[in-house]
């Protein structure tokens, strides 16, 4: 099968899955320039994860921020850009969405009348390790306490959320537990909740000076509690059905 580079870029997930069945010849201005081909179990594993979150420029190849922006602007898919890798985000499963809905509902009620606003994905957050190292993420839930003063002229938020929640899934586990934990900790997020539907646990991290100051894991029949917001508590059993 032949496909031009623009079509491949706009529909990478589809062609990655097709490459498990046949070689994909990539063209630019009518000239063959590359081939996307199966690599045994390695590609098969990536294809199995395409419905969760996989790096599009995997196996050591990094993408520039400009390449990410071009992909983001030309595609209807959802993407994250973390430390030079582009991740395709696809539709989450039912348990994931139930957990997100329950937590967001509790956050919404708690923060009513305060200067903090809970927001649910999809919503792009720009985080910078340095002025040049730009990352774009879409946390499942974020609590923003400086919204009005950090909106740009296009109504995009340019600050750092105070609290972020990520609900794990099979394909995002490594990214959420390692890459995002380090990114959030390094870029000024103060509290990070990792929600695990598989073992029905919630781990709450408190960050300070780019390090983990404290963390607690809450199990079923316990109340998960925020470090920053004294009365923000959620019944763990309620989150998982």
PDB file of C-alpha atoms in Angstrom:
ATOM      1  CA  UNK A   1       0.000   0.000   0.000  1.00  0.00           C
ATOM      2  CA  UNK A   2       1.203   3.523  -0.808  1.00  0.00           C
ATOM      3  CA  UNK A   3       0.268   6.642   1.173  1.00  0.00           C
ATOM      4  CA  UNK A   4       1.570  10.185   1.049  1.00  0.00           C
ATOM      5  CA  UNK A   5       3.348  11.626   4.073  1.00  0.00           C
ATOM      6  CA  UNK A   6       0.563  14.079   4.937  1.00  0.00           C
ATOM      7  CA  UNK A   7      -2.102  11.354   4.966  1.00  0.00           C
ATOM      8  CA  UNK A   8       0.152   9.148   7.114  1.00  0.00           C
ATOM      9  CA  UNK A   9       0.766  11.952   9.593  1.00  0.00           C
ATOM     10  CA  UNK A  10      -2.934  12.774   9.891  1.00  0.00           C
ATOM     11  CA  UNK A  11      -4.004   9.137  10.372  1.00  0.00           C
ATOM     12  CA  UNK A  12      -0.968   7.496  11.919  1.00  0.00           C
ATOM     13  CA  UNK A  13      -2.935   5.156  14.171  1.00  0.00           C
ATOM     14  CA  UNK A  14      -4.852   3.647  11.259  1.00  0.00           C
ATOM     15  CA  UNK A  15      -1.725   3.018   9.181  1.00  0.00           C
ATOM     16  CA  UNK A  16       0.205   1.639  12.144  1.00  0.00           C
ATOM     17  CA  UNK A  17      -2.461  -1.047  12.491  1.00  0.00           C
ATOM     18  CA  UNK A  18      -2.491  -1.700   8.729  1.00  0.00           C
ATOM     19  CA  UNK A  19       1.303  -2.105   8.786  1.00  0.00           C
ATOM     20  CA  UNK A  20       0.831  -5.240  10.887  1.00  0.00           C
ATOM     21  CA  UNK A  21      -0.808  -6.762   7.782  1.00  0.00           C
ATOM     22  CA  UNK A  22       1.216  -5.245   4.902  1.00  0.00           C
ATOM     23  CA  UNK A  23       4.044  -2.818   4.221  1.00  0.00           C
ATOM     24  CA  UNK A  24       3.086   0.855   3.918  1.00  0.00           C
ATOM     25  CA  UNK A  25       5.135   2.791   1.342  1.00  0.00           C
ATOM     26  CA  UNK A  26       5.338   6.492   2.216  1.00  0.00           C
ATOM     27  CA  UNK A  27       5.598   9.042  -0.584  1.00  0.00           C
ATOM     28  CA  UNK A  28       6.300  12.754  -0.778  1.00  0.00           C
ATOM     29  CA  UNK A  29       5.506  14.661  -3.983  1.00  0.00           C
ATOM     30  CA  UNK A  30       5.046  11.311  -5.704  1.00  0.00           C
ATOM     31  CA  UNK A  31       8.460   9.959  -4.694  1.00  0.00           C
ATOM     32  CA  UNK A  32       8.831   6.919  -2.414  1.00  0.00           C
ATOM     33  CA  UNK A  33      10.801   8.045   0.654  1.00  0.00           C
ATOM     34  CA  UNK A  34      10.239   5.460   3.399  1.00  0.00           C
ATOM     35  CA  UNK A  35       8.518   2.215   4.371  1.00  0.00           C
ATOM     36  CA  UNK A  36       6.463   1.390   7.468  1.00  0.00           C
ATOM     37  CA  UNK A  37       6.763  -2.324   8.118  1.00  0.00           C
ATOM     38  CA  UNK A  38       6.004  -4.794  10.891  1.00  0.00           C
ATOM     39  CA  UNK A  39       8.795  -5.605  13.351  1.00  0.00           C
ATOM     40  CA  UNK A  40       7.409  -8.778  14.849  1.00  0.00           C
ATOM     41  CA  UNK A  41       6.294  -8.594  18.474  1.00  0.00           C
ATOM     42  CA  UNK A  42       7.534  -5.040  18.872  1.00  0.00           C
ATOM     43  CA  UNK A  43       5.078  -3.581  16.378  1.00  0.00           C
ATOM     44  CA  UNK A  44       2.375  -6.022  17.430  1.00  0.00           C
ATOM     45  CA  UNK A  45       2.663  -4.733  20.971  1.00  0.00           C
ATOM     46  CA  UNK A  46       2.356  -1.151  19.773  1.00  0.00           C
ATOM     47  CA  UNK A  47      -0.695  -2.002  17.706  1.00  0.00           C
ATOM     48  CA  UNK A  48      -2.369  -3.623  20.704  1.00  0.00           C
ATOM     49  CA  UNK A  49      -1.846  -0.388  22.647  1.00  0.00           C
ATOM     50  CA  UNK A  50      -2.964   2.041  19.951  1.00  0.00           C
ATOM     51  CA  UNK A  51      -6.369   2.418  21.619  1.00  0.00           C
ATOM     52  CA  UNK A  52      -4.698   3.721  24.766  1.00  0.00           C
ATOM     53  CA  UNK A  53      -1.550   5.832  24.335  1.00  0.00           C
ATOM     54  CA  UNK A  54       1.583   5.070  22.320  1.00  0.00           C
ATOM     55  CA  UNK A  55       4.571   7.181  21.261  1.00  0.00           C
ATOM     56  CA  UNK A  56       4.310   7.948  17.559  1.00  0.00           C
ATOM     57  CA  UNK A  57       8.020   8.626  17.255  1.00  0.00           C
ATOM     58  CA  UNK A  58       9.104   5.590  19.277  1.00  0.00           C
ATOM     59  CA  UNK A  59      12.286   3.523  19.280  1.00  0.00           C
ATOM     60  CA  UNK A  60      14.663   6.426  19.945  1.00  0.00           C
ATOM     61  CA  UNK A  61      13.354   9.002  17.431  1.00  0.00           C
ATOM     62  CA  UNK A  62      12.349  12.343  18.902  1.00  0.00           C
ATOM     63  CA  UNK A  63      10.026  14.924  17.396  1.00  0.00           C
ATOM     64  CA  UNK A  64      10.549  18.661  17.526  1.00  0.00           C
ATOM     65  CA  UNK A  65       7.909  20.902  19.048  1.00  0.00           C
ATOM     66  CA  UNK A  66       7.276  22.326  15.568  1.00  0.00           C
ATOM     67  CA  UNK A  67       6.603  18.808  14.234  1.00  0.00           C
ATOM     68  CA  UNK A  68       4.171  18.229  17.076  1.00  0.00           C
ATOM     69  CA  UNK A  69       2.361  21.503  16.355  1.00  0.00           C
ATOM     70  CA  UNK A  70       2.004  20.602  12.694  1.00  0.00           C
ATOM     71  CA  UNK A  71       0.523  17.222  13.578  1.00  0.00           C
ATOM     72  CA  UNK A  72      -1.769  18.792  16.204  1.00  0.00           C
ATOM     73  CA  UNK A  73      -3.037  21.436  13.793  1.00  0.00           C
ATOM     74  CA  UNK A  74      -3.649  19.068  10.880  1.00  0.00           C
ATOM     75  CA  UNK A  75      -5.340  16.220  12.754  1.00  0.00           C
ATOM     76  CA  UNK A  76      -8.589  15.704  14.639  1.00  0.00           C
ATOM     77  CA  UNK A  77      -6.907  13.195  16.970  1.00  0.00           C
ATOM     78  CA  UNK A  78      -5.816  14.002  20.545  1.00  0.00           C
ATOM     79  CA  UNK A  79      -2.084  14.086  21.289  1.00  0.00           C
ATOM     80  CA  UNK A  80       0.344  14.739  24.114  1.00  0.00           C
ATOM     81  CA  UNK A  81       3.957  15.872  23.704  1.00  0.00           C
ATOM     82  CA  UNK A  82       6.303  14.834  26.513  1.00  0.00           C
ATOM     83  CA  UNK A  83      10.088  15.233  26.405  1.00  0.00           C
ATOM     84  CA  UNK A  84      10.195  15.072  22.618  1.00  0.00           C
ATOM     85  CA  UNK A  85       7.796  12.151  22.181  1.00  0.00           C
ATOM     86  CA  UNK A  86       4.312  12.443  20.680  1.00  0.00           C
ATOM     87  CA  UNK A  87       1.592  10.246  22.189  1.00  0.00           C
ATOM     88  CA  UNK A  88      -1.716   9.455  20.509  1.00  0.00           C
ATOM     89  CA  UNK A  89      -4.642   9.498  22.952  1.00  0.00           C
ATOM     90  CA  UNK A  90      -7.658   7.394  22.078  1.00  0.00           C
ATOM     91  CA  UNK A  91     -11.050   6.786  23.672  1.00  0.00           C
ATOM     92  CA  UNK A  92     -10.789   5.494  27.271  1.00  0.00           C
ATOM     93  CA  UNK A  93     -12.724   2.524  28.626  1.00  0.00           C
ATOM     94  CA  UNK A  94     -15.817   2.557  30.833  1.00  0.00           C
ATOM     95  CA  UNK A  95     -14.088   2.070  34.209  1.00  0.00           C
ATOM     96  CA  UNK A  96     -11.780   4.959  33.398  1.00  0.00           C
ATOM     97  CA  UNK A  97     -14.645   7.309  32.572  1.00  0.00           C
ATOM     98  CA  UNK A  98     -16.682   6.342  35.633  1.00  0.00           C
ATOM     99  CA  UNK A  99     -13.697   7.089  37.877  1.00  0.00           C
ATOM    100  CA  UNK A 100     -13.098  10.434  36.153  1.00  0.00           C
ATOM    101  CA  UNK A 101     -16.777  11.362  36.475  1.00  0.00           C
ATOM    102  CA  UNK A 102     -16.990  10.501  40.173  1.00  0.00           C
ATOM    103  CA  UNK A 103     -13.826  12.412  41.063  1.00  0.00           C
ATOM    104  CA  UNK A 104     -14.728  15.430  38.959  1.00  0.00           C
ATOM    105  CA  UNK A 105     -18.187  15.560  40.560  1.00  0.00           C
ATOM    106  CA  UNK A 106     -16.646  15.583  44.042  1.00  0.00           C
ATOM    107  CA  UNK A 107     -14.121  18.236  43.028  1.00  0.00           C
ATOM    108  CA  UNK A 108     -16.813  20.390  41.415  1.00  0.00           C
ATOM    109  CA  UNK A 109     -18.890  20.401  44.597  1.00  0.00           C
ATOM    110  CA  UNK A 110     -15.904  21.029  46.859  1.00  0.00           C
ATOM    111  CA  UNK A 111     -14.502  23.983  44.931  1.00  0.00           C
ATOM    112  CA  UNK A 112     -17.797  25.811  44.434  1.00  0.00           C
ATOM    113  CA  UNK A 113     -17.372  29.429  45.540  1.00  0.00           C
ATOM    114  CA  UNK A 114     -13.568  29.198  45.739  1.00  0.00           C
ATOM    115  CA  UNK A 115     -10.891  30.654  43.482  1.00  0.00           C
ATOM    116  CA  UNK A 116     -10.007  27.153  42.224  1.00  0.00           C
ATOM    117  CA  UNK A 117     -11.653  25.608  39.160  1.00  0.00           C
ATOM    118  CA  UNK A 118     -11.692  21.875  38.366  1.00  0.00           C
ATOM    119  CA  UNK A 119     -11.513  21.095  34.629  1.00  0.00           C
ATOM    120  CA  UNK A 120     -11.868  17.730  32.915  1.00  0.00           C
ATOM    121  CA  UNK A 121     -10.094  16.522  29.745  1.00  0.00           C
ATOM    122  CA  UNK A 122      -9.718  17.245  26.908  1.00  0.00           C
ATOM    123  CA  UNK A 123      -7.922  20.446  27.866  1.00  0.00           C
ATOM    124  CA  UNK A 124      -4.334  21.210  26.840  1.00  0.00           C
ATOM    125  CA  UNK A 125      -1.826  22.168  29.524  1.00  0.00           C
ATOM    126  CA  UNK A 126       1.571  23.585  28.530  1.00  0.00           C
ATOM    127  CA  UNK A 127       4.394  22.734  30.935  1.00  0.00           C
ATOM    128  CA  UNK A 128       8.013  23.832  30.562  1.00  0.00           C
ATOM    129  CA  UNK A 129      11.008  22.204  32.218  1.00  0.00           C
ATOM    130  CA  UNK A 130      13.014  25.153  30.813  1.00  0.00           C
ATOM    131  CA  UNK A 131      11.886  28.005  28.555  1.00  0.00           C
ATOM    132  CA  UNK A 132      12.898  25.883  25.553  1.00  0.00           C
ATOM    133  CA  UNK A 133      11.560  22.500  26.751  1.00  0.00           C
ATOM    134  CA  UNK A 134       7.837  22.688  26.012  1.00  0.00           C
ATOM    135  CA  UNK A 135       5.497  19.832  26.892  1.00  0.00           C
ATOM    136  CA  UNK A 136       1.783  19.557  26.112  1.00  0.00           C
ATOM    137  CA  UNK A 137      -0.392  17.231  28.223  1.00  0.00           C
ATOM    138  CA  UNK A 138      -4.086  16.533  28.692  1.00  0.00           C
ATOM    139  CA  UNK A 139      -4.577  15.382  32.304  1.00  0.00           C
ATOM    140  CA  UNK A 140      -7.832  13.586  33.091  1.00  0.00           C
ATOM    141  CA  UNK A 141      -8.696  16.212  35.716  1.00  0.00           C
ATOM    142  CA  UNK A 142      -6.912  19.357  36.811  1.00  0.00           C
ATOM    143  CA  UNK A 143      -7.595  21.929  39.523  1.00  0.00           C
ATOM    144  CA  UNK A 144      -6.540  25.428  38.479  1.00  0.00           C
ATOM    145  CA  UNK A 145      -6.362  28.188  41.113  1.00  0.00           C
ATOM    146  CA  UNK A 146      -4.995  31.005  38.940  1.00  0.00           C
ATOM    147  CA  UNK A 147      -7.194  30.686  35.869  1.00  0.00           C
ATOM    148  CA  UNK A 148      -8.157  34.292  35.163  1.00  0.00           C
ATOM    149  CA  UNK A 149      -4.669  35.743  35.485  1.00  0.00           C
ATOM    150  CA  UNK A 150      -3.141  33.119  33.169  1.00  0.00           C
ATOM    151  CA  UNK A 151      -5.493  33.130  30.161  1.00  0.00           C
ATOM    152  CA  UNK A 152      -3.907  34.360  26.937  1.00  0.00           C
ATOM    153  CA  UNK A 153      -5.626  36.354  24.200  1.00  0.00           C
ATOM    154  CA  UNK A 154      -6.893  33.114  22.594  1.00  0.00           C
ATOM    155  CA  UNK A 155      -8.498  31.915  25.864  1.00  0.00           C
ATOM    156  CA  UNK A 156      -5.843  29.251  26.474  1.00  0.00           C
ATOM    157  CA  UNK A 157      -4.535  28.686  30.008  1.00  0.00           C
ATOM    158  CA  UNK A 158      -0.766  29.247  30.321  1.00  0.00           C
ATOM    159  CA  UNK A 159      -0.187  28.574  34.017  1.00  0.00           C
ATOM    160  CA  UNK A 160       0.476  25.435  36.070  1.00  0.00           C
ATOM    161  CA  UNK A 161      -2.430  23.530  37.673  1.00  0.00           C
ATOM    162  CA  UNK A 162      -2.258  23.185  41.448  1.00  0.00           C
ATOM    163  CA  UNK A 163      -3.568  19.601  41.460  1.00  0.00           C
ATOM    164  CA  UNK A 164      -3.685  16.991  38.677  1.00  0.00           C
ATOM    165  CA  UNK A 165      -5.453  13.622  38.521  1.00  0.00           C
ATOM    166  CA  UNK A 166      -4.582  10.819  36.102  1.00  0.00           C
ATOM    167  CA  UNK A 167      -6.627   7.601  35.902  1.00  0.00           C
ATOM    168  CA  UNK A 168      -4.429   4.703  34.790  1.00  0.00           C
ATOM    169  CA  UNK A 169      -5.221   2.426  31.881  1.00  0.00           C
ATOM    170  CA  UNK A 170      -3.217  -0.437  30.414  1.00  0.00           C
ATOM    171  CA  UNK A 171      -1.611   1.680  27.720  1.00  0.00           C
ATOM    172  CA  UNK A 172      -0.938   4.804  29.814  1.00  0.00           C
ATOM    173  CA  UNK A 173       0.394   3.190  32.992  1.00  0.00           C
ATOM    174  CA  UNK A 174       4.114   3.708  32.293  1.00  0.00           C
ATOM    175  CA  UNK A 175       3.587   7.262  31.055  1.00  0.00           C
ATOM    176  CA  UNK A 176       1.424   8.299  34.024  1.00  0.00           C
ATOM    177  CA  UNK A 177       3.519   6.576  36.702  1.00  0.00           C
ATOM    178  CA  UNK A 178       6.945   7.653  35.446  1.00  0.00           C
ATOM    179  CA  UNK A 179       7.017  10.301  32.734  1.00  0.00           C
ATOM    180  CA  UNK A 180       4.110  12.410  33.939  1.00  0.00           C
ATOM    181  CA  UNK A 181       4.989  12.104  37.626  1.00  0.00           C
ATOM    182  CA  UNK A 182       8.461  13.472  36.876  1.00  0.00           C
ATOM    183  CA  UNK A 183       7.095  16.157  34.533  1.00  0.00           C
ATOM    184  CA  UNK A 184       4.463  17.402  36.974  1.00  0.00           C
ATOM    185  CA  UNK A 185       6.904  17.357  39.879  1.00  0.00           C
ATOM    186  CA  UNK A 186       9.524  19.270  37.871  1.00  0.00           C
ATOM    187  CA  UNK A 187       7.168  21.919  36.492  1.00  0.00           C
ATOM    188  CA  UNK A 188       5.470  23.163  39.659  1.00  0.00           C
ATOM    189  CA  UNK A 189       2.355  21.010  40.115  1.00  0.00           C
ATOM    190  CA  UNK A 190       1.835  20.749  43.876  1.00  0.00           C
ATOM    191  CA  UNK A 191      -0.327  17.620  44.188  1.00  0.00           C
ATOM    192  CA  UNK A 192      -0.743  14.579  41.922  1.00  0.00           C
ATOM    193  CA  UNK A 193      -3.406  11.860  42.254  1.00  0.00           C
ATOM    194  CA  UNK A 194      -2.837   8.528  40.494  1.00  0.00           C
ATOM    195  CA  UNK A 195      -6.043   6.492  40.292  1.00  0.00           C
ATOM    196  CA  UNK A 196      -5.619   2.767  39.591  1.00  0.00           C
ATOM    197  CA  UNK A 197      -8.838   0.959  38.555  1.00  0.00           C
ATOM    198  CA  UNK A 198      -7.052  -2.430  38.433  1.00  0.00           C
ATOM    199  CA  UNK A 199      -6.197  -2.628  42.145  1.00  0.00           C
ATOM    200  CA  UNK A 200      -8.816  -0.055  43.162  1.00  0.00           C
ATOM    201  CA  UNK A 201      -6.343   2.298  44.828  1.00  0.00           C
ATOM    202  CA  UNK A 202      -5.631   6.023  44.799  1.00  0.00           C
ATOM    203  CA  UNK A 203      -2.132   7.334  45.505  1.00  0.00           C
ATOM    204  CA  UNK A 204      -1.800  11.010  46.414  1.00  0.00           C
ATOM    205  CA  UNK A 205       1.597  12.727  46.011  1.00  0.00           C
ATOM    206  CA  UNK A 206       2.588  16.058  47.533  1.00  0.00           C
ATOM    207  CA  UNK A 207       5.413  17.805  45.658  1.00  0.00           C
ATOM    208  CA  UNK A 208       7.706  20.474  47.065  1.00  0.00           C
ATOM    209  CA  UNK A 209      10.833  22.005  45.532  1.00  0.00           C
ATOM    210  CA  UNK A 210      10.719  19.544  42.607  1.00  0.00           C
ATOM    211  CA  UNK A 211      10.694  16.522  44.869  1.00  0.00           C
ATOM    212  CA  UNK A 212       8.205  14.148  46.495  1.00  0.00           C
ATOM    213  CA  UNK A 213       7.562  15.476  49.979  1.00  0.00           C
ATOM    214  CA  UNK A 214       4.900  12.935  50.970  1.00  0.00           C
ATOM    215  CA  UNK A 215       2.651  10.308  49.423  1.00  0.00           C
ATOM    216  CA  UNK A 216      -0.143   8.057  50.656  1.00  0.00           C
ATOM    217  CA  UNK A 217      -1.962   5.164  48.996  1.00  0.00           C
ATOM    218  CA  UNK A 218      -5.642   4.743  49.834  1.00  0.00           C
ATOM    219  CA  UNK A 219      -7.468   1.440  49.384  1.00  0.00           C
ATOM    220  CA  UNK A 220     -11.130   0.453  49.305  1.00  0.00           C
ATOM    221  CA  UNK A 221     -13.104   1.324  52.450  1.00  0.00           C
ATOM    222  CA  UNK A 222     -10.782   4.299  52.986  1.00  0.00           C
ATOM    223  CA  UNK A 223     -11.179   7.993  52.258  1.00  0.00           C
ATOM    224  CA  UNK A 224      -8.620   9.467  49.857  1.00  0.00           C
ATOM    225  CA  UNK A 225      -7.619  12.881  51.155  1.00  0.00           C
ATOM    226  CA  UNK A 226      -5.859  15.873  49.648  1.00  0.00           C
ATOM    227  CA  UNK A 227      -2.737  17.234  51.314  1.00  0.00           C
ATOM    228  CA  UNK A 228      -3.405  20.772  50.080  1.00  0.00           C
ATOM    229  CA  UNK A 229      -7.144  21.025  50.618  1.00  0.00           C
ATOM    230  CA  UNK A 230      -7.954  19.883  54.149  1.00  0.00           C
ATOM    231  CA  UNK A 231     -11.594  18.907  53.654  1.00  0.00           C
ATOM    232  CA  UNK A 232     -11.276  17.443  50.152  1.00  0.00           C
ATOM    233  CA  UNK A 233     -11.968  13.735  50.682  1.00  0.00           C
ATOM    234  CA  UNK A 234     -13.314  11.008  48.393  1.00  0.00           C
ATOM    235  CA  UNK A 235     -14.610   7.543  49.264  1.00  0.00           C
ATOM    236  CA  UNK A 236     -12.321   5.212  47.301  1.00  0.00           C
ATOM    237  CA  UNK A 237     -14.986   2.522  46.973  1.00  0.00           C
ATOM    238  CA  UNK A 238     -17.307   5.012  45.281  1.00  0.00           C
ATOM    239  CA  UNK A 239     -14.767   5.644  42.504  1.00  0.00           C
ATOM    240  CA  UNK A 240     -14.579   2.026  41.331  1.00  0.00           C
ATOM    241  CA  UNK A 241     -17.582  -0.013  40.171  1.00  0.00           C
TER     242      UNK A 241
END
